[in-house]
PDB file of C-alpha atoms in Angstrom:
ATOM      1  CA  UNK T1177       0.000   0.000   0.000  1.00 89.00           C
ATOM      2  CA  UNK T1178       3.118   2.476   0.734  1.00 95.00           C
ATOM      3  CA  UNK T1179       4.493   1.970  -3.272  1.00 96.00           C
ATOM      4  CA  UNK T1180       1.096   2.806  -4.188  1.00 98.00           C
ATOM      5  CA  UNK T1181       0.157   5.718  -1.433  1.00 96.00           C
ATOM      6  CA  UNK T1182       4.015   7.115  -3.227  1.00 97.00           C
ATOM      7  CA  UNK T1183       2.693   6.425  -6.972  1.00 98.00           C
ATOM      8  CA  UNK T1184      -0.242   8.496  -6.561  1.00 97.00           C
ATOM      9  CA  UNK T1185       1.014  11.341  -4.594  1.00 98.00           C
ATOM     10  CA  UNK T1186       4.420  11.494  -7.064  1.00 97.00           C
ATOM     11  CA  UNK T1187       2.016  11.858 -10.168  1.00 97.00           C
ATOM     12  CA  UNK T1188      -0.953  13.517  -8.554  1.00 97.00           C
ATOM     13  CA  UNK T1189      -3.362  10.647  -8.999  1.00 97.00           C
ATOM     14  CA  UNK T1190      -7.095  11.301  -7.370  1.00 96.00           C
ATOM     15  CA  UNK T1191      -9.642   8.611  -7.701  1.00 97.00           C
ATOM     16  CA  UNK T1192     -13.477   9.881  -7.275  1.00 96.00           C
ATOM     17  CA  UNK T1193     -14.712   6.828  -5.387  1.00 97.00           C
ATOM     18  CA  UNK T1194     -13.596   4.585  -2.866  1.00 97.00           C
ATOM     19  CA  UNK T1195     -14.253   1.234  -5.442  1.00 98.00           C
ATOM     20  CA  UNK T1196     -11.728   3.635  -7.789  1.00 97.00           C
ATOM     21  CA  UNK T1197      -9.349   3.590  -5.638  1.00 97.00           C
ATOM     22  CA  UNK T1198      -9.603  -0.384  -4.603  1.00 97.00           C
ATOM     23  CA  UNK T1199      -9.423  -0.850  -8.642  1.00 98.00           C
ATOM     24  CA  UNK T1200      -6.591   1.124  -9.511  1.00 98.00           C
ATOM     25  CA  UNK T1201      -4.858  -0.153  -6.952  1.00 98.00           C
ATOM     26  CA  UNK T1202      -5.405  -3.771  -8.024  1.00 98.00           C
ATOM     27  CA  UNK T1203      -4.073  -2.821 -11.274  1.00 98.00           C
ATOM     28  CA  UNK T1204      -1.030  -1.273  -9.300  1.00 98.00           C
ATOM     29  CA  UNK T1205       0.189  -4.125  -7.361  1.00 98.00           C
ATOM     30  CA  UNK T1206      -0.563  -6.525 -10.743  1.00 98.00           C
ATOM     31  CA  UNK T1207       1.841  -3.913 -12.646  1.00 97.00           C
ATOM     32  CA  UNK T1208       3.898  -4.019  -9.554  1.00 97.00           C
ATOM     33  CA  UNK T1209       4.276  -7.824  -9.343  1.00 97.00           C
ATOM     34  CA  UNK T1210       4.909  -8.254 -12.953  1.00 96.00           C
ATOM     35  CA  UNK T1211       7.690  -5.426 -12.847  1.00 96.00           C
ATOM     36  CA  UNK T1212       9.631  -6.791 -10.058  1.00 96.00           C
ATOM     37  CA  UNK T1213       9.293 -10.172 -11.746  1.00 95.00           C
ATOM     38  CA  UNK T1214      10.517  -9.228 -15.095  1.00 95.00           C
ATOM     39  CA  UNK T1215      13.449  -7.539 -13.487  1.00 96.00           C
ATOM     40  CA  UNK T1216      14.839 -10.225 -11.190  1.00 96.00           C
ATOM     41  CA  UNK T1217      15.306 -12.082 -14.174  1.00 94.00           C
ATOM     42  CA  UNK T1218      15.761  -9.397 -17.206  1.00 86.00           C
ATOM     43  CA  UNK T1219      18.924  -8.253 -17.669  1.00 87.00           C
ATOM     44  CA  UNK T1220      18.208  -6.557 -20.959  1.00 92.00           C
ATOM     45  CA  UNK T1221      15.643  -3.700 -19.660  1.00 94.00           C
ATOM     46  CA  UNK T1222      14.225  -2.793 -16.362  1.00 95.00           C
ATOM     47  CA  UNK T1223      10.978  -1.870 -16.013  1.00 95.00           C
ATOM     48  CA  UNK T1224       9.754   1.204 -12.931  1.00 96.00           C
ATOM     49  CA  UNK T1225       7.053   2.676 -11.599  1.00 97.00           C
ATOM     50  CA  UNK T1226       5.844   5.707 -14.365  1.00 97.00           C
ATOM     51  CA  UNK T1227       2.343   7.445 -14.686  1.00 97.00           C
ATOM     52  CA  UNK T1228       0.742   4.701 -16.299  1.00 97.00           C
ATOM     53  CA  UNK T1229       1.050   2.261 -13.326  1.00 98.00           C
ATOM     54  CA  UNK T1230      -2.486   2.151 -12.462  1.00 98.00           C
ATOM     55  CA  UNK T1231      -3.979   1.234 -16.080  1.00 97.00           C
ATOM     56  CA  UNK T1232      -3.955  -2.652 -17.744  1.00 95.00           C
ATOM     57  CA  UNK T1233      -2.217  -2.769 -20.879  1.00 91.00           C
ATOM     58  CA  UNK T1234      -5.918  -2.469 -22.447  1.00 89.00           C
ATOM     59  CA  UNK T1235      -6.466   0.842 -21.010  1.00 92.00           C
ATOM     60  CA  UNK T1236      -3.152   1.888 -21.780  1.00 90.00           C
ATOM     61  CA  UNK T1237      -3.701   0.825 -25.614  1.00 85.00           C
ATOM     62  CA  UNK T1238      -6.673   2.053 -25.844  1.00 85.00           C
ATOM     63  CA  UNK T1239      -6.145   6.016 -24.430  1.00 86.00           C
ATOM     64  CA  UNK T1240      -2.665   6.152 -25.822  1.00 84.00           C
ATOM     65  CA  UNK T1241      -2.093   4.035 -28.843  1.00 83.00           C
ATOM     66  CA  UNK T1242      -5.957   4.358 -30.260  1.00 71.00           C
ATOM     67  CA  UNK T1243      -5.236   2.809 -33.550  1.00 67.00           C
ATOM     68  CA  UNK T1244      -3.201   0.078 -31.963  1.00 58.00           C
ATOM     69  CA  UNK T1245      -0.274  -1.334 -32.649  1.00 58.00           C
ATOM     70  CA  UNK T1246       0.631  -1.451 -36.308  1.00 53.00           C
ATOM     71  CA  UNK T1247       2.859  -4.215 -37.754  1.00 47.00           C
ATOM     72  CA  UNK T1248       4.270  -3.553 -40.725  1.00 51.00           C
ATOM     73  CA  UNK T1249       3.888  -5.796 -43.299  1.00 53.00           C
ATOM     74  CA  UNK T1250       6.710  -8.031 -44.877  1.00 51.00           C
ATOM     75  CA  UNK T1251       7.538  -6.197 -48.162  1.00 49.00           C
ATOM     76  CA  UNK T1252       7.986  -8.360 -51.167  1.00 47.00           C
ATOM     77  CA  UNK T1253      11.216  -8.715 -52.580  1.00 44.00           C
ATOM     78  CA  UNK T1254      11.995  -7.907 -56.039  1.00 47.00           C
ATOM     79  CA  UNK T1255      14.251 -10.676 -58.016  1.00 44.00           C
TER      80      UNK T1255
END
């Protein structure tokens, strides 16, 4: 509860309603958990606490990337 108490006072996160506040901060502790995983065994990136903390990756996608991801497609090669 401290991390998270931190995270929302360092980025100036209000919630309007107590159930708010219980969901973003299940979404915290899932980011949380995943983040300290990933490190303890990443040695190519670390991931930290940022703004986004409190939104799934579906929330994230769908405020900030609202077309998505786009993979570009293999281009043909010419013989």
């Amino acid at each position: 509860q401290v991390a998270f108490m931190q995270f929302a006072a360092q980025y100036g996160k209000t919630y309007s309603t107590k159930s708010d506040i219980n969901s973003r901060y299940e979404v915290f502790v899932q980011n949380y958990r995943d983040m300290k995983e990933h490190n303890a065994i990443s040695t190519t990136f670390k991931k930290g606490i940022n703004k986004f903390s409190d939104l799934t990756i579906e929330e994230f996608h769908n405020t900030y990337l609202k077309n998505g991801l786009a993979v570009p497609e293999k281009r043909k090669m010419k013989l």
